[in-house]
Coordinates of C-alpha atoms in Angstrom, one line a residue:
M11 CA -19.5 169.1 117.3
Y12 CA -20.7 172.3 118.9
V13 CA -19.7 173.1 122.4
Q14 CA -22.0 174.9 124.6
E15 CA -20.2 178.6 126.0
L16 CA -21.8 180.5 128.8
Q17 CA -20.1 183.7 128.3
P18 CA -19.7 184.2 124.6
V19 CA -20.3 187.8 124.5
A20 CA -17.4 189.7 125.6
D21 CA -16.5 187.2 128.0
S22 CA -19.0 188.8 130.4
L23 CA -21.6 186.7 132.1
G24 CA -23.9 189.5 132.6
L25 CA -23.9 191.0 129.2
S26 CA -24.4 187.3 127.8
A27 CA -27.5 186.9 129.8
L28 CA -28.7 190.2 128.7
V29 CA -28.2 189.1 125.1
A30 CA -29.4 185.3 125.7
A31 CA -32.7 187.0 127.2
L32 CA -33.7 188.8 124.2
P33 CA -35.9 185.9 122.6
L34 CA -38.0 185.5 125.7
V35 CA -38.2 189.4 126.1
I36 CA -39.2 189.9 122.5
V37 CA -41.8 187.4 123.1
L38 CA -43.2 188.7 125.9
V39 CA -43.2 192.3 124.9
L40 CA -45.4 190.9 122.0
L41 CA -47.6 189.1 123.7
G42 CA -47.9 191.7 126.7
G43 CA -47.4 194.9 125.2
V44 CA -48.1 194.9 121.5
R45 CA -51.0 192.2 122.3
L46 CA -49.2 190.4 118.8
K47 CA -50.8 186.8 118.4
A48 CA -49.4 184.1 120.0
H49 CA -48.4 182.2 117.0
L50 CA -46.9 185.3 115.4
A51 CA -45.1 186.3 118.8
G52 CA -43.3 182.5 119.1
L53 CA -42.6 182.3 115.5
T54 CA -41.0 186.1 115.9
G55 CA -39.2 184.9 119.3
L56 CA -37.9 181.7 117.2
L57 CA -36.4 183.8 114.7
A58 CA -34.6 185.9 117.7
A59 CA -33.5 182.7 119.4
A60 CA -31.8 181.3 116.0
L61 CA -30.0 184.6 115.6
V62 CA -28.6 184.8 119.0
A63 CA -27.6 181.3 119.1
C64 CA -25.8 181.8 115.6
L65 CA -24.7 185.3 115.8
A66 CA -23.8 185.4 119.4
Y67 CA -22.8 181.7 120.8
G68 CA -21.5 180.8 117.4
M69 CA -23.7 177.5 117.0
P70 CA -23.7 176.1 113.4
V71 CA -26.7 177.3 111.0
G72 CA -27.6 173.6 110.5
Q73 CA -27.5 172.5 114.0
T74 CA -29.4 175.5 115.0
L75 CA -32.2 174.4 112.6
S76 CA -32.0 170.9 113.5
G77 CA -32.6 171.7 117.3
A78 CA -35.6 174.1 116.2
A79 CA -36.8 171.0 114.4
Q80 CA -36.7 168.7 117.1
G81 CA -38.5 171.0 119.7
A82 CA -41.0 171.2 116.9
A83 CA -41.1 167.7 116.7
F84 CA -41.4 166.9 120.7
G85 CA -44.6 169.7 120.3
L86 CA -46.7 167.7 117.9
F87 CA -45.7 164.6 119.4
P88 CA -46.5 163.7 122.5
I89 CA -47.7 167.1 123.3
L90 CA -50.5 168.0 120.8
W91 CA -51.1 164.5 120.1
I92 CA -52.4 164.4 123.9
V93 CA -54.1 167.8 123.4
V94 CA -55.8 166.8 120.1
N95 CA -57.2 163.9 121.1
A96 CA -58.4 164.8 124.5
L97 CA -60.2 167.7 122.7
W98 CA -61.5 165.4 120.2
V99 CA -63.4 163.2 123.0
Y100 CA -64.7 166.6 124.4
R101 CA -65.8 167.6 120.9
M102 CA -67.6 164.0 120.4
T103 CA -69.6 164.6 124.1
V104 CA -71.0 167.8 122.8
R105 CA -71.5 166.5 119.2
T106 CA -74.1 164.0 121.3
R107 CA -75.4 166.2 123.5
H108 CA -74.1 164.1 126.5
F109 CA -72.2 166.9 127.6
D110 CA -75.4 168.8 128.2
V111 CA -76.6 165.9 130.0
L112 CA -73.7 165.8 132.4
R113 CA -74.2 169.5 132.7
R114 CA -77.6 169.0 133.8
S115 CA -76.3 166.3 136.3
F116 CA -74.2 168.5 138.0
G117 CA -76.7 171.7 138.4
R118 CA -78.8 169.3 140.2
L119 CA -76.8 168.6 143.0
S120 CA -77.9 171.9 144.8
D121 CA -80.0 174.8 144.6
D122 CA -77.6 176.6 146.5
P123 CA -75.7 179.2 144.1
R124 CA -72.6 178.9 146.4
I125 CA -72.6 175.0 145.9
Q126 CA -73.3 175.4 142.3
A127 CA -70.0 177.8 141.8
L128 CA -68.4 174.9 143.6
V129 CA -69.8 172.3 141.2
V130 CA -69.6 173.8 138.1
A131 CA -66.3 176.3 138.2
F132 CA -64.4 174.2 140.5
C133 CA -65.3 170.2 139.7
F134 CA -66.6 170.4 136.4
G135 CA -64.0 173.4 135.5
A136 CA -60.9 170.7 136.7
L137 CA -62.9 168.1 134.5
L138 CA -62.6 170.3 131.7
E139 CA -59.3 171.2 132.0
A140 CA -58.3 167.6 132.4
L141 CA -59.4 167.3 129.0
A142 CA -59.8 170.5 127.1
G143 CA -57.6 172.9 128.4
F144 CA -56.5 176.2 126.2
G145 CA -59.4 178.5 127.5
A146 CA -62.4 175.9 127.4
P147 CA -63.1 175.3 131.1
V148 CA -63.2 179.2 131.6
A149 CA -65.7 179.8 128.7
I150 CA -67.9 176.9 129.1
C151 CA -68.2 177.2 133.2
S152 CA -68.7 181.0 132.6
V153 CA -71.7 180.2 130.5
M154 CA -73.3 177.8 132.8
L155 CA -73.0 179.9 135.7
V156 CA -74.9 182.5 133.8
A157 CA -77.5 179.9 133.1
L158 CA -78.1 178.9 136.3
G159 CA -79.0 182.9 137.1
F160 CA -75.4 183.9 137.9
D161 CA -74.7 187.9 137.2
P162 CA -72.3 187.6 134.1
V163 CA -69.1 189.3 136.1
R164 CA -69.7 187.6 139.0
A165 CA -69.7 184.4 136.5
A166 CA -66.9 185.0 134.9
V167 CA -64.7 185.9 137.8
V168 CA -65.6 182.8 139.8
A169 CA -65.0 180.8 136.4
L170 CA -61.2 182.8 136.2
V171 CA -60.2 181.9 140.1
A172 CA -61.7 178.5 139.9
N173 CA -59.1 177.8 136.6
T174 CA -56.1 177.4 138.9
A175 CA -55.4 174.4 141.0
P176 CA -56.0 171.9 138.1
V177 CA -54.0 173.7 135.4
A178 CA -50.9 172.4 136.3
F179 CA -51.9 168.6 135.1
G180 CA -54.3 170.1 132.6
A181 CA -54.8 168.3 129.2
M182 CA -53.5 165.2 130.5
G183 CA -50.5 166.5 132.0
T184 CA -49.2 168.5 129.4
P185 CA -47.6 170.7 131.3
V186 CA -45.9 168.8 133.4
V187 CA -45.0 166.5 130.3
T188 CA -43.4 169.5 128.8
L189 CA -41.3 170.7 131.7
A190 CA -39.9 167.0 132.4
Q191 CA -38.8 167.3 128.4
V192 CA -37.1 170.7 128.4
T193 CA -35.6 170.0 131.7
G194 CA -34.4 166.6 131.7
L195 CA -35.6 165.3 134.6
P196 CA -37.6 162.4 135.7
L197 CA -41.5 162.8 135.1
D198 CA -42.2 161.1 137.6
S199 CA -40.1 163.7 139.9
V200 CA -41.4 166.6 138.4
A201 CA -45.1 165.5 138.7
S202 CA -44.4 164.4 142.5
V203 CA -43.3 167.9 143.2
V204 CA -46.4 169.6 141.6
G205 CA -48.3 167.4 143.4
R206 CA -47.3 168.2 146.8
Q207 CA -47.7 172.0 145.6
T208 CA -50.9 172.5 143.9
P209 CA -53.1 170.6 146.1
L210 CA -52.2 173.4 148.6
L211 CA -54.1 175.5 146.7
A212 CA -56.7 173.5 146.3
L213 CA -57.8 173.8 149.9
V214 CA -57.8 177.3 150.1
V215 CA -59.6 177.6 146.5
P216 CA -63.1 176.7 147.2
L217 CA -63.3 179.1 150.5
V218 CA -62.2 181.8 148.0
L219 CA -64.7 181.0 145.8
V220 CA -67.8 180.9 147.9
G221 CA -66.4 184.0 149.1
L222 CA -66.8 185.7 145.9
V223 CA -70.3 184.5 145.4
D224 CA -71.5 185.5 148.5
G225 CA -69.0 187.6 150.5
R226 CA -68.6 186.3 154.6
R227 CA -72.2 185.0 154.4
G228 CA -71.2 182.6 152.1
L229 CA -68.0 181.6 154.0
R230 CA -69.6 181.2 157.5
E231 CA -72.8 179.0 155.7
T232 CA -71.0 177.2 153.5
W233 CA -67.4 176.8 154.8
V234 CA -68.0 172.7 155.4
P235 CA -69.2 171.8 151.7
A236 CA -66.4 174.0 150.5
L237 CA -63.5 172.5 152.6
A238 CA -64.6 169.1 151.9
C239 CA -64.5 169.7 148.2
G240 CA -61.0 171.0 148.4
T241 CA -59.7 168.7 150.4
A242 CA -60.9 165.8 148.5
F243 CA -59.9 167.3 145.4
A244 CA -56.4 167.8 147.1
V245 CA -55.8 164.0 148.2
A246 CA -57.4 162.9 144.8
Q247 CA -54.7 164.9 142.9
F248 CA -52.0 164.7 145.5
A249 CA -52.3 160.7 145.4
A250 CA -52.5 160.6 141.5
A251 CA -49.5 162.6 141.0
N252 CA -47.6 160.7 143.5
Y253 CA -48.5 157.2 143.0
A254 CA -50.5 156.8 139.7
S255 CA -50.4 158.9 136.8
A256 CA -49.8 162.5 136.3
Q257 CA -52.4 162.5 133.5
L258 CA -55.4 161.3 135.5
A259 CA -54.4 163.9 138.4
D260 CA -57.2 166.5 137.3
I261 CA -59.9 163.7 136.5
G262 CA -59.3 161.9 139.7
A263 CA -59.7 165.2 141.4
A264 CA -62.4 166.8 139.8
L265 CA -64.3 163.5 140.6
A266 CA -63.4 163.6 144.0
G267 CA -64.4 167.0 144.7
A268 CA -67.8 166.7 143.1
A269 CA -68.4 163.5 145.0
A270 CA -67.5 165.3 148.7
L271 CA -70.0 167.7 147.7
A272 CA -72.7 165.2 147.0
A273 CA -71.7 163.2 150.1
V274 CA -72.0 166.3 152.8
P275 CA -75.2 166.6 154.2
H276 CA -75.2 170.5 154.3
T277 CA -74.8 170.6 150.5
R278 CA -78.6 169.3 150.3
V279 CA -80.0 172.2 152.1
T280 CA -82.1 174.8 149.9
A281 CA -80.6 177.5 149.6
P282 CA -82.2 180.8 151.8
E283 CA -84.3 183.0 149.3
A284 CA -82.3 185.6 150.5
V285 CA -79.4 184.2 149.8
R286 CA -80.6 183.0 146.1
A287 CA -82.4 186.7 145.8
S288 CA -78.7 188.7 146.3
V289 CA -76.5 186.1 144.4
L290 CA -78.6 185.0 141.4
T291 CA -79.3 188.4 139.5
G292 CA -79.9 186.9 136.2
T293 CA -82.3 185.0 134.5
R294 CA -82.2 181.1 135.2
S295 CA -82.4 178.8 132.1
E296 CA -85.1 176.4 131.8
E297 CA -83.2 173.6 130.1
L298 CA -81.9 173.1 133.3
D299 CA -85.2 171.7 134.2
E300 CA -85.1 168.7 131.9
R301 CA -84.8 165.7 133.3
D302 CA -82.1 162.5 131.5
P303 CA -83.0 159.3 131.5
R304 CA -80.1 157.3 134.0
A305 CA -78.9 155.2 131.0
E306 CA -77.9 158.7 129.2
V307 CA -76.3 160.0 132.1
V308 CA -74.2 157.1 132.6
R309 CA -73.5 157.4 129.2
A310 CA -72.4 161.1 129.8
Y311 CA -69.9 160.0 132.1
T312 CA -68.5 156.8 130.4
P313 CA -65.7 159.0 128.5
Y314 CA -64.4 160.2 131.7
A315 CA -64.7 156.5 133.2
L316 CA -62.9 155.1 130.3
I317 CA -59.8 157.1 130.4
V318 CA -59.5 156.4 134.1
V319 CA -59.7 152.7 133.4
I320 CA -57.3 152.5 130.5
F321 CA -54.7 154.8 132.2
S322 CA -55.1 153.0 135.6
V323 CA -54.3 149.7 133.0
A324 CA -51.5 151.2 131.9
Q325 CA -49.9 151.7 135.3
I326 CA -50.1 148.1 135.9
P327 CA -46.2 146.9 136.3
A328 CA -46.8 144.2 133.7
V329 CA -48.7 146.4 131.2
K330 CA -46.6 149.4 131.8
D331 CA -43.3 147.1 131.0
R332 CA -45.0 146.2 127.8
L333 CA -45.9 149.5 126.8
A334 CA -42.4 150.4 127.3
Q335 CA -41.0 148.2 124.8
T336 CA -42.7 150.2 122.2
T337 CA -40.6 153.2 122.8
R338 CA -38.0 154.1 120.1
T339 CA -35.1 156.4 120.6
Y340 CA -33.2 157.8 117.6
D341 CA -30.1 160.1 117.0
W342 CA -31.4 162.9 116.0
P343 CA -29.9 164.1 112.5
F344 CA -27.4 167.0 112.2
L345 CA -27.2 167.3 115.8
N346 CA -24.1 167.0 118.1
V347 CA -23.9 169.4 121.0
V348 CA -21.9 168.9 124.6
D349 CA -21.7 171.3 127.7
P350 CA -18.8 173.2 128.4
D351 CA -17.8 170.0 130.3
G352 CA -18.0 168.0 127.2
N353 CA -20.8 166.2 128.3
P354 CA -23.3 165.0 125.4
V355 CA -26.9 166.7 125.8
G356 CA -29.9 164.9 125.7
G357 CA -31.1 166.7 122.5
N358 CA -28.7 164.4 120.7
L359 CA -31.4 161.5 121.2
F360 CA -35.2 161.7 120.2
T361 CA -37.5 159.2 122.4
W362 CA -40.5 158.3 120.8
P363 CA -43.1 156.4 122.8
V364 CA -45.4 154.9 120.4
V365 CA -48.0 153.7 122.4
A366 CA -46.9 154.7 125.9
T367 CA -47.9 158.1 125.6
G368 CA -51.0 159.7 127.2
G369 CA -51.9 160.6 123.6
T370 CA -52.3 157.3 122.4
L371 CA -54.2 155.9 125.6
V372 CA -56.7 159.0 125.0
L373 CA -56.9 157.8 121.6
L374 CA -58.0 154.6 122.6
A375 CA -60.5 156.1 125.3
G376 CA -61.5 158.2 122.6
I377 CA -62.6 155.1 120.1
G378 CA -64.3 153.6 123.3
T379 CA -66.4 156.7 123.7
A380 CA -67.3 157.1 119.8
A381 CA -68.7 153.3 120.5
V382 CA -70.4 153.7 123.5
L383 CA -72.1 157.2 122.3
G384 CA -73.3 156.0 119.1
V385 CA -70.8 158.2 117.0
H386 CA -70.3 157.0 113.6
A387 CA -67.0 155.9 112.2
R388 CA -67.0 158.6 109.5
V389 CA -68.5 161.1 111.9
A390 CA -66.0 160.9 114.3
L391 CA -63.0 161.2 111.8
R392 CA -64.5 164.3 111.0
E393 CA -64.8 165.1 114.3
W394 CA -61.0 164.5 114.8
A395 CA -60.4 166.6 111.3
A396 CA -62.1 169.5 112.9
T397 CA -60.5 169.4 116.2
V398 CA -56.9 169.9 114.3
H399 CA -58.5 172.6 112.4
E400 CA -59.7 174.3 115.3
L401 CA -56.4 173.9 117.1
R402 CA -54.5 175.3 114.0
Y403 CA -53.3 177.9 115.9
A404 CA -52.4 176.5 118.9
I405 CA -50.4 173.8 117.2
L406 CA -48.6 176.7 115.2
T407 CA -47.8 178.6 118.9
V408 CA -47.2 175.4 120.7
T409 CA -44.3 174.5 117.7
S410 CA -42.7 177.5 117.6
V411 CA -42.6 178.3 121.5
L412 CA -40.8 174.6 121.8
A413 CA -38.7 175.1 118.9
L414 CA -37.9 178.4 120.5
A415 CA -37.0 176.6 123.9
Y416 CA -34.9 173.6 122.3
V417 CA -32.7 176.5 120.5
M418 CA -32.1 178.6 123.7
N419 CA -31.0 175.1 125.5
L420 CA -29.3 173.1 122.7
S421 CA -27.2 176.9 122.0
G422 CA -26.4 177.3 125.9
Q423 CA -28.5 180.6 126.2
A424 CA -30.7 179.2 129.0
A425 CA -27.6 178.1 130.5
T426 CA -26.1 181.1 130.8
I427 CA -29.4 182.8 132.1
G428 CA -29.6 180.4 134.9
H429 CA -26.0 181.0 136.0
F430 CA -26.8 184.5 135.9
V431 CA -30.5 184.2 137.9
A432 CA -28.9 182.0 140.4
A433 CA -26.7 185.0 141.7
A434 CA -30.1 185.7 143.7
G435 CA -29.0 182.6 146.0
A436 CA -31.5 181.6 148.7
G437 CA -34.3 184.5 147.1
L438 CA -34.3 182.1 144.2
A439 CA -37.0 179.9 145.9
F440 CA -39.0 182.9 146.5
L441 CA -38.6 184.1 142.7
S442 CA -39.1 181.2 141.0
P443 CA -43.1 180.5 141.3
V444 CA -43.1 184.6 140.2
L445 CA -41.2 183.8 136.8
G446 CA -43.7 181.1 136.1
W447 CA -46.9 183.3 137.1
F448 CA -45.2 185.9 134.9
G449 CA -44.5 183.6 131.9
V450 CA -48.3 182.4 131.8
A451 CA -49.9 185.9 132.5
V452 CA -47.9 186.5 129.3
S453 CA -48.7 183.8 127.2
G454 CA -51.8 182.7 128.6
S455 CA -50.3 178.5 129.0
D456 CA -48.5 176.9 131.7
T457 CA -47.2 174.7 129.0
S458 CA -45.7 177.4 127.1
A459 CA -44.4 178.9 130.4
N460 CA -42.7 175.7 131.6
A461 CA -41.0 175.6 127.9
L462 CA -39.7 179.1 128.2
F463 CA -38.4 178.7 132.0
G464 CA -38.0 175.2 132.7
A465 CA -34.7 174.6 131.9
L466 CA -33.7 178.2 133.4
Q467 CA -35.3 177.1 136.8
V468 CA -32.9 173.9 136.4
T469 CA -29.5 175.3 135.7
A470 CA -30.3 178.1 138.2
A471 CA -31.0 175.7 141.1
R472 CA -28.2 173.7 140.2
E473 CA -26.0 177.0 140.4
S474 CA -27.6 177.8 143.6
G475 CA -27.3 174.5 145.7
L476 CA -31.3 174.1 145.2
S477 CA -33.5 171.1 144.0
P478 CA -33.8 171.2 140.6
E479 CA -37.0 169.3 141.0
L480 CA -38.3 172.3 143.8
L481 CA -38.1 174.8 141.3
A482 CA -38.8 173.3 138.0
A483 CA -42.2 172.5 139.7
A484 CA -42.3 175.7 141.2
N485 CA -42.5 177.3 137.7
S486 CA -45.5 175.0 136.9
S487 CA -47.5 175.8 140.0
G488 CA -46.9 179.4 140.4
G489 CA -47.7 179.6 136.5
V490 CA -51.0 178.1 137.4
L491 CA -52.0 181.6 139.2
G492 CA -51.1 184.0 136.0
K493 CA -53.6 182.1 134.3
M494 CA -56.3 184.0 135.2
I495 CA -54.9 187.6 134.7
S496 CA -53.8 186.3 131.0
P497 CA -55.2 188.5 128.6
Q498 CA -56.0 185.6 126.5
N499 CA -58.5 183.9 129.2
L500 CA -59.9 187.6 129.8
T501 CA -60.9 187.9 126.6
I502 CA -62.3 184.4 126.7
A503 CA -64.1 185.2 129.6
C504 CA -65.6 188.3 128.5
A505 CA -66.6 186.8 124.9
A506 CA -68.3 183.8 126.8
V507 CA -70.9 186.1 128.7
G508 CA -71.3 188.8 126.7
L509 CA -68.7 191.4 128.2
A510 CA -66.5 192.3 125.3
G511 CA -64.5 195.0 125.8
R512 CA -64.6 194.7 129.9
E513 CA -61.4 192.7 130.1
G514 CA -60.1 195.8 132.2
D515 CA -63.0 195.3 134.9
L516 CA -62.4 191.4 135.3
L517 CA -58.6 192.2 135.8
R518 CA -59.1 194.2 138.4
K519 CA -61.5 191.9 140.4
V520 CA -59.1 189.0 139.8
L521 CA -55.8 190.6 140.0
P522 CA -55.8 190.6 144.1
W523 CA -56.8 187.0 144.2
S524 CA -53.7 185.9 142.0
L525 CA -51.2 188.1 143.4
G526 CA -52.6 187.0 146.8
L527 CA -52.4 183.4 145.9
L528 CA -48.9 183.5 144.4
L529 CA -47.7 184.9 147.8
V530 CA -48.8 181.7 149.3
M531 CA -47.2 179.7 146.5
C532 CA -43.8 181.6 147.0
L533 CA -43.9 180.7 150.7
I534 CA -44.6 177.3 150.3
V535 CA -41.9 177.0 147.8
V536 CA -39.3 179.0 150.4
G537 CA -40.6 176.8 153.2
Q538 CA -39.8 173.4 151.1
S539 CA -36.4 174.6 150.1
S540 CA -35.9 175.1 154.1
P541 CA -35.8 172.4 157.0
V542 CA -39.2 174.0 157.3
L543 CA -41.3 172.1 154.9
D544 CA -38.7 170.4 153.2
W545 CA -40.1 167.1 154.6
M546 CA -42.7 167.3 152.0
L547 CA -41.0 166.8 149.2
P548 CA -40.3 163.3 148.3

């Protein structure tokens, strides 16, 4: 049996916290300073965490390796199981060109570039985030906006800023699923609180986008559809996260936002020529003028409809109970860890939800998608294998970061840092989103930031008397605002629109928005931690 210690270094909490933080510091420096590839930084950080666990905390080598293996296993299933299958669905729509049909369907909603920014970058970007994530929304939406005639720089900035509100529930809820696992908190509880924070961003972001596209004139003339879009998105995301399924939050929100835009009469008004002349400084793609048969448009929307239906059916109590019966729980080998009070930690057990997991449900939707889109079984299997190959470095990154997180959590390193950080007291509520923001800004992934800092946030919350669910959620909600300034996303945006080497220009344009919205999120969390807004929490 391994008993966790909080002050193993010179019996000092401060020195112990300093040593415990080394793996995190190494990862962040390698990513943000040295610009090392994410999977190499993750593996290096894992090695550092293992050395600190063994040498400073006295965790047996066997248990350290076993803890790392369990983290990697969780990274593969259910986290990457969700991501691979979701991206597989997207790849099949691209292969059959139904993705282009969907893109044209969205593009025909309005010829006003300010509305087009909302449809493409905000609504369609959220739909892509729900399925693909990992930079795909920024790359694809940037290209689509350039095809509509947007200046490349403006297109990239709009796509980056829009990729905020949906990130916490992206890739079929992967960030919140990870957060729940590493913190030991129920998924429903974590998703519920995140679903009471990020929807508030959704109310603001569409207004920011029309301002970015056309300044004060854009706000003055299109604030009604922007507010309608943001409100519909926020309500749908809140409802799904709290009362339906966290995995459906972004899909439902994206479709609700697009429906609200279509329903607002002002959306259909042709943009004044002065607006188009000042905003659309590029060349519009003629491909957007193609007319698609109604049947093909319906088929293009079918994959998303299948996902919504399958996940909705899975939430029916009788079905949900039946699926839960397929879950298996195992004693994880070579691992026997207790906290300083002698209580066994959750890592001693491994839960395997065979069918009752988002990845398996998306797999079923993918099989249905292949049938509806006419993808031969052999081709569908080839696309699945190609998806795994495309994600090979992301797979290595996620498994190494999750292994690092498990070693830090099981050895007691995260608890040490959490107790030390708890000294911030009431100020912790303000700093909590900043920590998530910093993690995503460096790593480019809300999932990685939640894995790295989730347990730390919960420990600090318990020590300072704050709600663990609130600070865990704040890590993810604050993190979404760091995505637009992460080197990974900036590089993707520049490459997509032909601005290679101009990442610095984009950073200067999006940084003020990132910091401004982060301040808003910090104030929201502070309010929710006090009687001012605590009524918002479940």
